[in-house]
mmCIF file of C-alpha atoms in Angstrom:
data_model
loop_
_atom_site.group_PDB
_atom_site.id
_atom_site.type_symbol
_atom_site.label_atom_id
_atom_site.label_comp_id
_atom_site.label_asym_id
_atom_site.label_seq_id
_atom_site.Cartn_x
_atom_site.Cartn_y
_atom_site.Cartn_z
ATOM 1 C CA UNK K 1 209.087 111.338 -127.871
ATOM 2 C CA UNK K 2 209.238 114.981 -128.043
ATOM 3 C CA UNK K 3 210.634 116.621 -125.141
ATOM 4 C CA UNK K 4 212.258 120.889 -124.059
ATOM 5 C CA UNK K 5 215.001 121.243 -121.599
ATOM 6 C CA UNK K 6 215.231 124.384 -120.045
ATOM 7 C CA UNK K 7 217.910 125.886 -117.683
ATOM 8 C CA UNK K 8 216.889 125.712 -114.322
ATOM 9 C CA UNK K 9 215.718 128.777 -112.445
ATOM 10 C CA UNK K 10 215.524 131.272 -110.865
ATOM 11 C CA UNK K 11 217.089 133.510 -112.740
ATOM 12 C CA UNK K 12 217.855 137.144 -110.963
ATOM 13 C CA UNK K 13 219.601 140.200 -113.050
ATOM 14 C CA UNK K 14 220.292 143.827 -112.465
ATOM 15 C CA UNK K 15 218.651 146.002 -114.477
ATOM 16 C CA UNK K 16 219.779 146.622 -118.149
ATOM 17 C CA UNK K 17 221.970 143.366 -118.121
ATOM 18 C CA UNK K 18 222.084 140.915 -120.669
ATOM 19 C CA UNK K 19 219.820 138.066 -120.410
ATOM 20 C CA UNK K 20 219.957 134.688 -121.958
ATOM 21 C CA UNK K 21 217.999 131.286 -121.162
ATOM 22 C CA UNK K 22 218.997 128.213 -122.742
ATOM 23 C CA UNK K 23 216.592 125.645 -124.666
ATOM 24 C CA UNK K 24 217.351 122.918 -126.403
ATOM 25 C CA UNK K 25 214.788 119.996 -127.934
ATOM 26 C CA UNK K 26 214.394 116.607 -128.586
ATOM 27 C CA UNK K 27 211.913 115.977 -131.512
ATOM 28 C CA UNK K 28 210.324 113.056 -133.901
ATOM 29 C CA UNK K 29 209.726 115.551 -136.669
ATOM 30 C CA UNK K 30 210.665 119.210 -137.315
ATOM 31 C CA UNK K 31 208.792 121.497 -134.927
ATOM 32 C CA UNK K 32 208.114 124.438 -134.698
ATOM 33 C CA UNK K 33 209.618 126.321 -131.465
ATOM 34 C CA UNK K 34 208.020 128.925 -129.446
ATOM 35 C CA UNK K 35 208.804 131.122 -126.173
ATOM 36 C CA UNK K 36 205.486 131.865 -123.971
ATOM 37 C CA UNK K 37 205.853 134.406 -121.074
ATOM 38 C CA UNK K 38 204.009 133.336 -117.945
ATOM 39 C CA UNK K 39 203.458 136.954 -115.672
ATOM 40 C CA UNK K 40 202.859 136.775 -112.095
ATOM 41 C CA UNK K 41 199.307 135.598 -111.681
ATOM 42 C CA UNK K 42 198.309 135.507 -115.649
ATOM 43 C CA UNK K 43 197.594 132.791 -118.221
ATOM 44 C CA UNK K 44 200.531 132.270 -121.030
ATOM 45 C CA UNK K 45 201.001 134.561 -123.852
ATOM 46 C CA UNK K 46 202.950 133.965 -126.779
ATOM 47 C CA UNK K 47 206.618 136.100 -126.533
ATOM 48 C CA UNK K 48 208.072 134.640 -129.953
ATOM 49 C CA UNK K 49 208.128 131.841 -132.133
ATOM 50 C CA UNK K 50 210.121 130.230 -134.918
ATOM 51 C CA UNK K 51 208.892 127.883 -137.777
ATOM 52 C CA UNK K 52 212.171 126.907 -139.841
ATOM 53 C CA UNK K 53 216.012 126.765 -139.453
ATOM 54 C CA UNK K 54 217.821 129.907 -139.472
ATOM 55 C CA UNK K 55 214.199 131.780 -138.450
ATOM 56 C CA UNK K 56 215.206 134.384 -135.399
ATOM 57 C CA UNK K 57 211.921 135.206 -133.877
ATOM 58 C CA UNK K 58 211.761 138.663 -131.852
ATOM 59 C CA UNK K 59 209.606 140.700 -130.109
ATOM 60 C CA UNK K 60 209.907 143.429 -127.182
ATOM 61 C CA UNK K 61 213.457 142.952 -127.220
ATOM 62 C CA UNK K 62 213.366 139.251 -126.878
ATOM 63 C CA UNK K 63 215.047 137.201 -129.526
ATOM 64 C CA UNK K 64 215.348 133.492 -130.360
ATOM 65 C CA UNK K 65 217.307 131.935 -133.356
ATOM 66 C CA UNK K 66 216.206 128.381 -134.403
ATOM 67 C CA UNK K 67 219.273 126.399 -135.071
ATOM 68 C CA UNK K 68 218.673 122.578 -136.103
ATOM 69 C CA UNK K 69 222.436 121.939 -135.841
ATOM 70 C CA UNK K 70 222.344 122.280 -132.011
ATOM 71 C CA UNK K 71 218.693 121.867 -131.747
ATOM 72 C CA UNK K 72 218.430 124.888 -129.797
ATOM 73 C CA UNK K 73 216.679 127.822 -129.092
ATOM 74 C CA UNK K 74 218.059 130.457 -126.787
ATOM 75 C CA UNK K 75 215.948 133.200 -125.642
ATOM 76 C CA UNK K 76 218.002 136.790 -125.091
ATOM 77 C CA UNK K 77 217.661 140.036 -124.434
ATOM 78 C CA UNK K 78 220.166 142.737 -124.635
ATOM 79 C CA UNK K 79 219.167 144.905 -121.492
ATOM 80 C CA UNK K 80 216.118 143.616 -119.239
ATOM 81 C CA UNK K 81 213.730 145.602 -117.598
ATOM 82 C CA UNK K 82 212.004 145.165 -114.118
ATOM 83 C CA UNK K 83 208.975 144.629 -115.997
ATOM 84 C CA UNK K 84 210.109 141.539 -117.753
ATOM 85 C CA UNK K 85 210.155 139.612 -114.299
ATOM 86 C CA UNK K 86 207.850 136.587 -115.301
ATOM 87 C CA UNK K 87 208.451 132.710 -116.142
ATOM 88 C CA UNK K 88 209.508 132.117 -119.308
ATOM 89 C CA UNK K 89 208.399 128.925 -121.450
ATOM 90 C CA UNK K 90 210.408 127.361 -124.224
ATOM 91 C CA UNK K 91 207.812 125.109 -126.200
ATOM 92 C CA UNK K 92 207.249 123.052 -129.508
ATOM 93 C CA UNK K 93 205.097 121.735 -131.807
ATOM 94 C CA UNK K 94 205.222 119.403 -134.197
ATOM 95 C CA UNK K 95 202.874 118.386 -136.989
ATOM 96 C CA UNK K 96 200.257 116.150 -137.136
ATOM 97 C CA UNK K 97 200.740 116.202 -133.152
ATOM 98 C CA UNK K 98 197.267 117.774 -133.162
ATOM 99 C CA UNK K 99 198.740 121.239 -132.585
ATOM 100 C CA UNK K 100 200.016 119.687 -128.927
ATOM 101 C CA UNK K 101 202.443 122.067 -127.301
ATOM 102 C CA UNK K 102 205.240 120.243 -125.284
ATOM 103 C CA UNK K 103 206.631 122.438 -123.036
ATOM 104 C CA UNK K 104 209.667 122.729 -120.781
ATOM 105 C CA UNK K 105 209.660 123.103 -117.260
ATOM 106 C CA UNK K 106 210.127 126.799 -117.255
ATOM 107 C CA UNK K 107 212.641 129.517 -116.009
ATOM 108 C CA UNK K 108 211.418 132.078 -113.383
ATOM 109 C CA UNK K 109 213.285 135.709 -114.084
ATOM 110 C CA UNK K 110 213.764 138.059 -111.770
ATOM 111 C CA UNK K 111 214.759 141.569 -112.477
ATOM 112 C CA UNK K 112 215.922 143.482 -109.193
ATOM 113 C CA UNK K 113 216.912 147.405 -109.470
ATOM 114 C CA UNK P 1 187.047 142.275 -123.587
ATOM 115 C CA UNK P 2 188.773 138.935 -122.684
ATOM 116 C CA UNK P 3 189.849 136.725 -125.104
ATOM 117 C CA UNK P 4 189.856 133.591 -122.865
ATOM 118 C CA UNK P 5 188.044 133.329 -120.188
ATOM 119 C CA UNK P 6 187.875 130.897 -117.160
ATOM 120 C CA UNK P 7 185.458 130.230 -114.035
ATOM 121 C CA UNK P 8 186.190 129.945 -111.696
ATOM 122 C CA UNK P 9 189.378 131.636 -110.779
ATOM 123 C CA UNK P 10 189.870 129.873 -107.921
ATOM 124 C CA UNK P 11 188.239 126.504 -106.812
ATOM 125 C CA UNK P 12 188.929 124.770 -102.960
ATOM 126 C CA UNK P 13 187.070 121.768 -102.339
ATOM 127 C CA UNK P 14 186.993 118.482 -99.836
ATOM 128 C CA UNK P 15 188.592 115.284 -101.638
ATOM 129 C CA UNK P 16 185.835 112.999 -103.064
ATOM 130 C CA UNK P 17 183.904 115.884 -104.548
ATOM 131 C CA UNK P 18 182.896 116.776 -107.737
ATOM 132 C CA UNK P 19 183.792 119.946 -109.927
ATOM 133 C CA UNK P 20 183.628 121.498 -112.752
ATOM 134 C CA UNK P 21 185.604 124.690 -114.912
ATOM 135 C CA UNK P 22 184.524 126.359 -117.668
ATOM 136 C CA UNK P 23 186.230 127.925 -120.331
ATOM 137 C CA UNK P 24 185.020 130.404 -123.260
ATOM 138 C CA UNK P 25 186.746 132.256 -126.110
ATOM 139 C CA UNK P 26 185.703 135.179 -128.157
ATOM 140 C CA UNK P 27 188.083 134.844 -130.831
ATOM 141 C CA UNK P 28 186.464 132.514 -133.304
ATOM 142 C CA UNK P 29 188.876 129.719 -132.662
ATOM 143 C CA UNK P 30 188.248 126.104 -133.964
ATOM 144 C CA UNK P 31 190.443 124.603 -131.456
ATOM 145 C CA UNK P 32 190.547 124.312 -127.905
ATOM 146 C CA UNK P 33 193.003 122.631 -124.871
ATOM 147 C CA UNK P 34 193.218 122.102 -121.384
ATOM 148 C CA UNK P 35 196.640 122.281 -119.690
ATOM 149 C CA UNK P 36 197.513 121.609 -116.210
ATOM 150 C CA UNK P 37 200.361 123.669 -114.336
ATOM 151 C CA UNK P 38 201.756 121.801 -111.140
ATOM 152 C CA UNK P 39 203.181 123.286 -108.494
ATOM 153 C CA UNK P 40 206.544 123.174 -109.850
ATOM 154 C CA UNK P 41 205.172 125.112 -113.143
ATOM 155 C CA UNK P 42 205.493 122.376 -115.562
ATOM 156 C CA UNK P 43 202.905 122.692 -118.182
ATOM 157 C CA UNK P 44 201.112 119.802 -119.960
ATOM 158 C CA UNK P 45 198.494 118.949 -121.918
ATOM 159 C CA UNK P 46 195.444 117.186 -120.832
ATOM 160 C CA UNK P 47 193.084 117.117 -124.009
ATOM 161 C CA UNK P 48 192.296 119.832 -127.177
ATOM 162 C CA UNK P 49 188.818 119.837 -129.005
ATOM 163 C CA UNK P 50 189.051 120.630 -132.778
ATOM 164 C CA UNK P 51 185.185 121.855 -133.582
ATOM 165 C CA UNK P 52 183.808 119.641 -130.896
ATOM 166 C CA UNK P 53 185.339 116.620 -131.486
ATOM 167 C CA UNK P 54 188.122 115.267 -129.061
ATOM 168 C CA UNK P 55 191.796 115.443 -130.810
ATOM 169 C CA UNK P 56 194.126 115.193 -128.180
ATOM 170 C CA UNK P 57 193.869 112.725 -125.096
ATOM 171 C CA UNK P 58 196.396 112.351 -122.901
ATOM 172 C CA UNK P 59 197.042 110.033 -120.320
ATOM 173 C CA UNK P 60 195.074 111.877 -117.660
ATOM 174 C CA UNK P 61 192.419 109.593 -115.530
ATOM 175 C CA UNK P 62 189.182 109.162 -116.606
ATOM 176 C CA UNK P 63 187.887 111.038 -113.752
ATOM 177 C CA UNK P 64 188.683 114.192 -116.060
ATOM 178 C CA UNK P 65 185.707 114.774 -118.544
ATOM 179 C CA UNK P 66 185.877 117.293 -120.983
ATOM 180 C CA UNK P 67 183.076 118.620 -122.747
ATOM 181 C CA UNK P 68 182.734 121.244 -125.450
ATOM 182 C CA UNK P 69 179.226 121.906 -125.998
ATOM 183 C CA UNK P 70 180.234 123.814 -129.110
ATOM 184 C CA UNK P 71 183.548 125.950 -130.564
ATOM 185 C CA UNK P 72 183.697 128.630 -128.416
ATOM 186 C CA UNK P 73 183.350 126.374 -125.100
ATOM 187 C CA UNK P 74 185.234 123.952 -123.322
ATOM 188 C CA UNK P 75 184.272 122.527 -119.968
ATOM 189 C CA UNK P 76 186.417 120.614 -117.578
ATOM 190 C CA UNK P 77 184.396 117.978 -115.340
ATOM 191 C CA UNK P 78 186.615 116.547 -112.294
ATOM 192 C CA UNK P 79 185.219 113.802 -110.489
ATOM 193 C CA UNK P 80 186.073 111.500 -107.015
ATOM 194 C CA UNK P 81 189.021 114.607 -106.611
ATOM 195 C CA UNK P 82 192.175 114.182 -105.030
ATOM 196 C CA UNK P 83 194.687 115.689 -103.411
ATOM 197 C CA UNK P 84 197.075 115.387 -106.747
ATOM 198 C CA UNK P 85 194.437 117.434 -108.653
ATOM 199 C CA UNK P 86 195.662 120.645 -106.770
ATOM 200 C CA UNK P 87 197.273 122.877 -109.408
ATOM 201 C CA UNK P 88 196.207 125.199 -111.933
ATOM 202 C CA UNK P 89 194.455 124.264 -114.742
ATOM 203 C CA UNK P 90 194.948 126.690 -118.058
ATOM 204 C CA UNK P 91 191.987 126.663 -120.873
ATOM 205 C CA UNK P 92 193.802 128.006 -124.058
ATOM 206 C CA UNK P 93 192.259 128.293 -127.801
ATOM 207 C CA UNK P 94 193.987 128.476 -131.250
ATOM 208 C CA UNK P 95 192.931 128.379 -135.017
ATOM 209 C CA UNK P 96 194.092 125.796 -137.407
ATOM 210 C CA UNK P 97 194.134 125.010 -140.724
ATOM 211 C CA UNK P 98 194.759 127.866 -143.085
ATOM 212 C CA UNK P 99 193.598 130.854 -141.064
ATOM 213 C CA UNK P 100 196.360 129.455 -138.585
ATOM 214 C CA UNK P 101 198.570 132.046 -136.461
ATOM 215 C CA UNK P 102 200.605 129.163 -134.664
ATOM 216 C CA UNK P 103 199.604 130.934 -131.594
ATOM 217 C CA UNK P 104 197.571 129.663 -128.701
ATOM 218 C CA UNK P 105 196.223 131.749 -126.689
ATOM 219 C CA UNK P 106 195.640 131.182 -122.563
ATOM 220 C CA UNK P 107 193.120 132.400 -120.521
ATOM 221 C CA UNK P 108 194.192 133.595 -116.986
ATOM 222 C CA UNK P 109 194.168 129.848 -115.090
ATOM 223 C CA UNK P 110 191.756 128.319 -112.577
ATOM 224 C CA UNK P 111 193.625 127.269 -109.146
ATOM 225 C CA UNK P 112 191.934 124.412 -107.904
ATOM 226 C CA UNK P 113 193.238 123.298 -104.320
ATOM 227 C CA UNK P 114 191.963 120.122 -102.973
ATOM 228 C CA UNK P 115 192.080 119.520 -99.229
#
């Protein structure tokens, strides 16, 4: 079946370091692969998301590159922020799955100044 | 104006009782999904709706009844609860087909603790 491993959490940074949190997947056809940010007390929202091989999704810093070699799909950021404190989800979908999301077990970040 | 929405926020009942959550969106979506977060954060899907009609059905007990009355609404019925049903329980919407984004979108989560 499909299936995400995540690195375990919590994660806890200073300030402007470098973040990265590891994903890789398992998969019976080719997904798609998406990170969802989980802030403290909120529902999900979509942080980035990649559809092919080679695809680096990116948004508020955040990257992900989508590499079917190693069938992984690291989230970084160059310099976190206080702010970005939430749990981060790596996810996937795969066609025909009825647009199921199988997610992985999450990573807590916390940014301390 | 909230894309998502969920009532209640939070939910405490007595095991053996029965409950319900409801869940709207605003965006136009054709699809809809329940997810349940345990206390450990894992995610997973319980069942998604695709313009009414039930798509996805995990294996969650058939004490857990969804019903969408139409697109924009998806209900969650819980009955006989447990002490296992404690955790929070996301309502999320997407569109598919060819106005697809990929993108689901979550509502804020209804904590249901069961004592």
């Amino acid at each position: 079946g499909d299936s995400v491993t995540q690195m375990e959490g919590p994660v806890t940074l200073s300030e402007e370091a470098f973040l990265t949190i590891n994903c890789t997947y398992t998969a019976t056809g080719y997904p798609s692969l998406f990170w969802y940010v989980q802030y403290p007390g909120e529902g999900l929202q979509l942080l980035l998301k990649a559809t092919k091989a080679d695809d680096k999704g990116s948004n508020k810093g955040f990257e992900a590159t989508y590499r079917k070699e190693t069938t992984s799909f690291h989230l970084e950021k160059g310099s976190v922020q206080v702010s970005d404190s939430a749990v981060y989800f790596c996810a996937l979908k795969v066609a025909g799955g009825g647009n199921k999301l199988t997610f992985g077990t999450g990573t807590q970040l916390k940014v301390e100044l | 104006d909230t894309a998502v929405s969920q009532t209640p926020k939070y939910l405490v009942t007595q095991m053996g009782n029965d409950k319900s959550i409801k869940c709207e969106q605003n965006l136009g979506h054709d699809t809809m999904y329940w997810y349940k977060q345990d206390s450990k954060k894992f995610l997973k899907i319980m069942f998604s709706y695709n313009n009414k009609e039930l798509i996805i059905n995990e294996t969650v007990p058939n004490r857990f009844s969804p019903k969408s009355p139409d697109k924009a609404h998806l209900n969650l019925h819980i009955n006989s609860l447990e002490l296992g049903d404690s955790a929070v329980y996301f309502c999320a919407s997407s569109s598919t087909g060819a106005t697809s984004t990929d993108t689901q979108y979550f509502g804020p989560g209804t904590r249901l603790t069961v004592l």
